[in-house]
Tab-separated table of C-alpha atoms in Angstrom:
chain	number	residue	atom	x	y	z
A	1	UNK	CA	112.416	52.800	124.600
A	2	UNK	CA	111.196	53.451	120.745
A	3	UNK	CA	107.481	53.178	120.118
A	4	UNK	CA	106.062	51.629	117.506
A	5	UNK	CA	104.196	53.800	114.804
A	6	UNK	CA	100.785	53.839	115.428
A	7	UNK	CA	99.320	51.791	111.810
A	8	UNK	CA	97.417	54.278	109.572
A	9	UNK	CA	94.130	53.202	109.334
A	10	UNK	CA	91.181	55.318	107.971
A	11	UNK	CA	89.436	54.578	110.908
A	12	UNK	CA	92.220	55.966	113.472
A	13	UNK	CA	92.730	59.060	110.801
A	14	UNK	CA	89.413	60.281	111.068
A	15	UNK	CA	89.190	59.752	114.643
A	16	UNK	CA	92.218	62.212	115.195
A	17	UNK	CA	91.677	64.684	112.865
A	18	UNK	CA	94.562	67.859	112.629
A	19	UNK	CA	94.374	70.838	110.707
A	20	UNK	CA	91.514	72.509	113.190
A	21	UNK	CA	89.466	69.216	112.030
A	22	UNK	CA	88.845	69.947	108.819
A	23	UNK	CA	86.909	66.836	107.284
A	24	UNK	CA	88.921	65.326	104.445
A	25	UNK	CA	87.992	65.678	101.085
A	26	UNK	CA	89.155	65.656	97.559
A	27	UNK	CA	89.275	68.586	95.618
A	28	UNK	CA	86.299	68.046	94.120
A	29	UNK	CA	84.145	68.173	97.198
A	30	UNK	CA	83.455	64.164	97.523
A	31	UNK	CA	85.386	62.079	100.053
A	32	UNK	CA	88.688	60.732	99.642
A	33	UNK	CA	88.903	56.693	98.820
A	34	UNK	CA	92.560	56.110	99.835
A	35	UNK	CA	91.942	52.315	97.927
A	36	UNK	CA	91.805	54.250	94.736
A	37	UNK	CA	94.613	56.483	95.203
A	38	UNK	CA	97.900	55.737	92.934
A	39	UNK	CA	99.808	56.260	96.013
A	40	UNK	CA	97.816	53.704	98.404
A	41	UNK	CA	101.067	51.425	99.118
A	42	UNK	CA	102.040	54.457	101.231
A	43	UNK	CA	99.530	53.779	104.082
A	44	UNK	CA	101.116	50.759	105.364
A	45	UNK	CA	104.632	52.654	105.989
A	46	UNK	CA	104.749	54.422	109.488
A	47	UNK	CA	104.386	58.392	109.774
A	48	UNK	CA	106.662	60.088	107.478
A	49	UNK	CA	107.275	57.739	105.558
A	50	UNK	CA	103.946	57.378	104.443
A	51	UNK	CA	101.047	58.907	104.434
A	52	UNK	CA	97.641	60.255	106.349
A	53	UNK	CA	94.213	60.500	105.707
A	54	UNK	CA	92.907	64.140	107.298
A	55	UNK	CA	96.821	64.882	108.116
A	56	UNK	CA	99.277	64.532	104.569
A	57	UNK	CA	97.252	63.379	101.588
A	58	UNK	CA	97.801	64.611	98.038
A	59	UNK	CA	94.209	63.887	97.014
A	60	UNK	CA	92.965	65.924	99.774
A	61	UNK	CA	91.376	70.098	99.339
A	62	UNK	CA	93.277	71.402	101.985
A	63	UNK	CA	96.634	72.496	100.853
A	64	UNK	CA	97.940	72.260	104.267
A	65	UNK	CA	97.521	68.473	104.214
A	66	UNK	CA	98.831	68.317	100.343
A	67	UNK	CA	102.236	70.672	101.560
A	68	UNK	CA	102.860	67.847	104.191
A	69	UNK	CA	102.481	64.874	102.257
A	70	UNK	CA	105.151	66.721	99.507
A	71	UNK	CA	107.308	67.684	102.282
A	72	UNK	CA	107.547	64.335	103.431
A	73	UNK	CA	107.543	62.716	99.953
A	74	UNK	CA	109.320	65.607	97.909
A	75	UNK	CA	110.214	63.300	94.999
A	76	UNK	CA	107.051	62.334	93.726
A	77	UNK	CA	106.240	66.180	93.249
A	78	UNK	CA	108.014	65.735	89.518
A	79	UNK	CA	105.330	63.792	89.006
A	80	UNK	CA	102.279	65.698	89.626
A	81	UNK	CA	102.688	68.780	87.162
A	82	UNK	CA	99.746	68.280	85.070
A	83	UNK	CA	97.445	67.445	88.251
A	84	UNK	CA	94.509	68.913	87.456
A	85	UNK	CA	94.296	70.779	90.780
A	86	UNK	CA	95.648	73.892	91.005
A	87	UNK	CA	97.009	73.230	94.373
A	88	UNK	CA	98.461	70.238	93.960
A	89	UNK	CA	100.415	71.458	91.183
A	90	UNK	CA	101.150	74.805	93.167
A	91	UNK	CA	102.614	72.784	96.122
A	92	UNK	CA	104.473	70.599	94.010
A	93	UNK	CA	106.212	73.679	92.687
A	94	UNK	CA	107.888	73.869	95.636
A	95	UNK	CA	109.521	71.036	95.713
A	96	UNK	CA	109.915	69.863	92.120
A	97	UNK	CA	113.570	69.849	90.702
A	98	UNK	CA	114.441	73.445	89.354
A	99	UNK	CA	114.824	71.659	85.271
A	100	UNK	CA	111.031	70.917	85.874
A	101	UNK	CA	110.078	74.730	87.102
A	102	UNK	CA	110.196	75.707	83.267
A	103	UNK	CA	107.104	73.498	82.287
A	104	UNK	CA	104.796	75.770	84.713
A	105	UNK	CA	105.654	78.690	83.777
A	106	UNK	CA	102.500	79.001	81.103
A	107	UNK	CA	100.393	77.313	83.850
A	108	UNK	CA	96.923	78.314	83.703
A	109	UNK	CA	96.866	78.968	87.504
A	110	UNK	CA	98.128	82.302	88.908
A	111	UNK	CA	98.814	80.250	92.492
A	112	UNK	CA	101.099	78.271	90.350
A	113	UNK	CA	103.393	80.899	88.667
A	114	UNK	CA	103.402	82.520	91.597
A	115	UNK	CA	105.358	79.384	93.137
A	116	UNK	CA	107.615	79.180	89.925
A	117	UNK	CA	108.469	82.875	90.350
A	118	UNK	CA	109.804	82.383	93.651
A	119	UNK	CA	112.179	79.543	92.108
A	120	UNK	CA	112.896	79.795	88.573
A	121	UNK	CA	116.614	79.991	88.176
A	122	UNK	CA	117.608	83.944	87.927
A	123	UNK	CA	118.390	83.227	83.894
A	124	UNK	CA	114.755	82.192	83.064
A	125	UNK	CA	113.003	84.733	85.169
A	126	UNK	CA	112.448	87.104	82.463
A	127	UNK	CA	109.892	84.943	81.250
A	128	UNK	CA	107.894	85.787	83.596
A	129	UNK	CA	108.021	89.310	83.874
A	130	UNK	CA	104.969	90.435	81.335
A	131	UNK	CA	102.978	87.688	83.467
A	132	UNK	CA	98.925	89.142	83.003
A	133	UNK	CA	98.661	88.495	87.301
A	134	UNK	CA	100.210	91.490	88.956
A	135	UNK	CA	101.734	89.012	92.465
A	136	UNK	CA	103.296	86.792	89.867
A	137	UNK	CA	105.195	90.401	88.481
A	138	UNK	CA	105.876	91.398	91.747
A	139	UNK	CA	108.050	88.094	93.038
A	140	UNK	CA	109.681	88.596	89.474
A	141	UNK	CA	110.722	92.247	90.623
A	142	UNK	CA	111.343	90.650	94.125
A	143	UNK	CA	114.268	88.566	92.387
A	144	UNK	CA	115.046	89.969	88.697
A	145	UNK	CA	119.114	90.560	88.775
A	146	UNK	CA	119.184	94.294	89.517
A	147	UNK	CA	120.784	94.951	86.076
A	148	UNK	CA	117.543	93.634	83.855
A	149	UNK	CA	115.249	95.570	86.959
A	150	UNK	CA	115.237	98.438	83.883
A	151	UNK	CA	112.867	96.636	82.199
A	152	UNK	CA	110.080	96.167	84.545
A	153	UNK	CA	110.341	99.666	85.887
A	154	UNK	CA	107.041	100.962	83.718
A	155	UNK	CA	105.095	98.035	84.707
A	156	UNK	CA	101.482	99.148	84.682
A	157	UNK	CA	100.406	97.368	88.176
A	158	UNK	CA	102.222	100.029	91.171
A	159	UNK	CA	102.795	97.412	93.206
A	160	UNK	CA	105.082	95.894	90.672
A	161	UNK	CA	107.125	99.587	90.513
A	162	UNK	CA	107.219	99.897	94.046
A	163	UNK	CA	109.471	96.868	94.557
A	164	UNK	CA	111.377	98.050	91.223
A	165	UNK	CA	112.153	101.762	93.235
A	166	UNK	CA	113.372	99.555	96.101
A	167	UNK	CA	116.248	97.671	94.472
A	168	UNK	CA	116.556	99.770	91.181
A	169	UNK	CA	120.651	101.191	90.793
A	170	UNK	CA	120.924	104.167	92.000
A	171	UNK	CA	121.804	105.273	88.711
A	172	UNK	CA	118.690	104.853	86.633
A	173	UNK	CA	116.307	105.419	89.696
A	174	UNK	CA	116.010	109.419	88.787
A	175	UNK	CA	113.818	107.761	85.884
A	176	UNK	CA	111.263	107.224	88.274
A	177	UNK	CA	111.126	110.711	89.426
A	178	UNK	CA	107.783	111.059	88.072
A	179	UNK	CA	105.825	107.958	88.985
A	180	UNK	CA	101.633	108.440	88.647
A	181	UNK	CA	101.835	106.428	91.740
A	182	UNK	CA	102.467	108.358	95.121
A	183	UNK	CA	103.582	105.301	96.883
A	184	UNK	CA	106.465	104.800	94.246
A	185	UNK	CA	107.524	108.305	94.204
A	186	UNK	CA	107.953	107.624	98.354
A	187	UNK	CA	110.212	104.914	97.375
A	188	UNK	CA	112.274	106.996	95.062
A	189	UNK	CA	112.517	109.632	97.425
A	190	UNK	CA	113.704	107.384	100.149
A	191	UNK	CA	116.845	106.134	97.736
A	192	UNK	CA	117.444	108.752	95.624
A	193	UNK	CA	120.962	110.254	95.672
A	194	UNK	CA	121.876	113.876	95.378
A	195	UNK	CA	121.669	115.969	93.177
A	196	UNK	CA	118.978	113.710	91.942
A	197	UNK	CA	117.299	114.094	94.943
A	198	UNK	CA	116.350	117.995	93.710
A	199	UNK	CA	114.156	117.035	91.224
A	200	UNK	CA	111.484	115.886	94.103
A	201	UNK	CA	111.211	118.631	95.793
A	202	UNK	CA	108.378	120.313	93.557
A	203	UNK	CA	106.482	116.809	93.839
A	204	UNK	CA	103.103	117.094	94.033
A	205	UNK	CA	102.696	115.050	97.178
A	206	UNK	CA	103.105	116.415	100.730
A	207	UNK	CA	104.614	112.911	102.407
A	208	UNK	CA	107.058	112.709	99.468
A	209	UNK	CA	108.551	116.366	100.113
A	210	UNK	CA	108.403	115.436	103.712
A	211	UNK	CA	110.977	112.721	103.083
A	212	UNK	CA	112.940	114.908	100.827
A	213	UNK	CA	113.176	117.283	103.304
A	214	UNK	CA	114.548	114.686	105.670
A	215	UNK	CA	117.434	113.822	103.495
A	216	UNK	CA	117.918	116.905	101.669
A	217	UNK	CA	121.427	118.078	102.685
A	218	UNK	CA	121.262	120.813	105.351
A	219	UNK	CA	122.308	124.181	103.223
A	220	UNK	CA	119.495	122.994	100.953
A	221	UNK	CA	116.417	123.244	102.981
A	222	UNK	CA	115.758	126.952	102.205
A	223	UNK	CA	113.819	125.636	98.815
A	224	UNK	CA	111.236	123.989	101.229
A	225	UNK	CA	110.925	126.684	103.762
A	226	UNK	CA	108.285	128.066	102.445
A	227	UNK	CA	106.077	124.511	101.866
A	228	UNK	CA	102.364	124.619	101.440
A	229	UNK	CA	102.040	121.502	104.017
A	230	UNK	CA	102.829	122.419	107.415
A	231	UNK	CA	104.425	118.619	107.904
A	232	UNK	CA	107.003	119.417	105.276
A	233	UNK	CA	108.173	122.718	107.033
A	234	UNK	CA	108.274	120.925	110.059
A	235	UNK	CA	110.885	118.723	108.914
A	236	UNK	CA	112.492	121.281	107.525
A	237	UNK	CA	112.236	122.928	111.449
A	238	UNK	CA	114.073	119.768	112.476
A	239	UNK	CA	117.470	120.379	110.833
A	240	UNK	CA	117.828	123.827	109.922
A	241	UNK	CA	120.244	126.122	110.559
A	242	UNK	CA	120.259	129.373	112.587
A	243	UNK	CA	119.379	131.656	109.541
A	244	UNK	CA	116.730	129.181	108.416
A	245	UNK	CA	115.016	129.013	111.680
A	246	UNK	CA	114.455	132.455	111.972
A	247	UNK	CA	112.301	132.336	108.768
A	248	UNK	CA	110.150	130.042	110.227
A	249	UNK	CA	110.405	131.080	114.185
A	250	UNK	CA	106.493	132.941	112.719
A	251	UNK	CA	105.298	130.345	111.078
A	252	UNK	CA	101.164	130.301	110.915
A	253	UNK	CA	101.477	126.404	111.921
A	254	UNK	CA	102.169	125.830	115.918
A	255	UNK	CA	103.833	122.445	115.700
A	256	UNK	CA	106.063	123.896	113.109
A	257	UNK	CA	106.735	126.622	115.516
A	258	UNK	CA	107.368	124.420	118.915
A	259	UNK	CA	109.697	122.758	116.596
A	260	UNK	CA	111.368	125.621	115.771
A	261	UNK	CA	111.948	126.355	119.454
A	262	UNK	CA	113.016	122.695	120.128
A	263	UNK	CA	115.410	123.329	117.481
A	264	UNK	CA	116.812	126.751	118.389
A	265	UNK	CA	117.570	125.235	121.999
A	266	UNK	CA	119.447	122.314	120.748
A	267	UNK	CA	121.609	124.876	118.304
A	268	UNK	CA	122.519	127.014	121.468
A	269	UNK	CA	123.731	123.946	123.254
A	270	UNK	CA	125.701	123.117	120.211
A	271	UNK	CA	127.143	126.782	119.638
A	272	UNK	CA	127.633	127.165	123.552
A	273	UNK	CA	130.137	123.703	123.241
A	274	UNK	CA	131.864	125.034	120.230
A	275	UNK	CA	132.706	127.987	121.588
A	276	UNK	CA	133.569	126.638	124.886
């Protein structure tokens, strides 16, 4: 049997609060008065369909509450744009038409382009990417078309290059090579394609040698034998051949050298079922 929706009443709202009972409010710190609000034929409807004081309000500070009155109500978020608060019109991003997106996109709020970022269609995106809030740049290098990524890859924020290194085409990523940023350069390193791949292993970081070393193609390794940082000659310990090994079988570091030992026993195994 189907029961009937419990009427919304202010009285029964506030009595069950959700939302780890969070007091309702309006965004301007006084309380709400549901008689006042545009929406206010909405309390008589049942659940969904309508609304909730303390649960899904639009007037209300808690975004929480604001998401699930929009979720519930998605087509009135057209018209809340030019709400003055910046959640409202942040939350409304999210479910506003995609032909609206483009009116937010100079939005004073940072929380708001952030939103629009993540939905502007693909052919408008650009006009975000010199945004003056580094997380708005960063969802536009999250979703630029990797073939306008180019343009973004000299962003001053690293945060912004980072997630440029991770989807840039292999074939203009050597132009990152020689990031400032350390993290980037990681990023390259992890992509970058031989011979390419070369050019990193003078780098002035340890870590980013270390992951050359990793992926630097096994008859290549000699030209980090001789690394400064004991980590880097380790990995170089983990692949090496026969001749390489015994250039580092002395080595001043002992992990390097129980590597080296791990490594010569695995080559005999390997040698012993070749041969047999």
């Amino acid at each position: 049997m189907l029961l009937s929706p419990t009427p919304h009443t202010e009285a029964a709202d506030s009595a069950h609060l959700s939302d780890n009972d969070i007091a309702p409010q309006d965004w301007q710190g006084g309380p709400i008065h549901c008689a006042a609000c545009e929406f206010v034929a909405l309390r008589s409807l049942p659940h969904r369909q309508g609304c909730a004081l303390g649960h899904a309000c639009m007037q209300d500070v808690y975004a929480r509450r604001i998401d699930r009155f929009f979720r519930w109500h998605p087509e009135l978020a057209d018209g809340q744009l030019a709400h003055p608060y910046f959640e409202v019109r942040a939350i409304a991003a999210r479910y506003v038409s995609v032909f609206r997106l483009g009116a937010l996109v100079d939005d004073p709020d940072e929380t708001v382009r952030m939103q629009v970022a993540m939905r502007l269609p693909l052919t408008q995106l650009a006009r975000l990417a010199d945004d003056p809030h580094r997380e708005v740049r960063i969802r536009v290098a999250h979703r630029l078309p990797a073939a306008e990524l180019a343009r973004v890859r000299h962003d001053p924020d690293y945060g912004v290059r980072e997630r440029v290194a991770q989807r840039l085409p292999l074939a203009i990523l050597p132009t990152m090579v020689h990031d400032p940023d350390r993290s980037v350069r990681l990023c390259v390193a992890q992509r970058l394609a031989m011979p390419a791949l070369l050019r990193m292993v003078d780098d002035a970081e340890p870590e980013v040698r270390r992951v050359v070393a990793e992926r630097l193609p096994v008859p290549l390794l000699f030209q980090l034998v001789h690394d400064t940082d004991w980590r880097v000659r380790w990995e170089v310990a983990q692949r090496a051949d026969p001749a390489l090994l015994q250039q580092l079988q002395d080595d001043p570091d002992e992990e390097v050298r129980a590597a080296v030992k791990a490594r010569c026993k695995v080559v005999r195994v390997i040698e012993g079922l070749d041969h047999g």
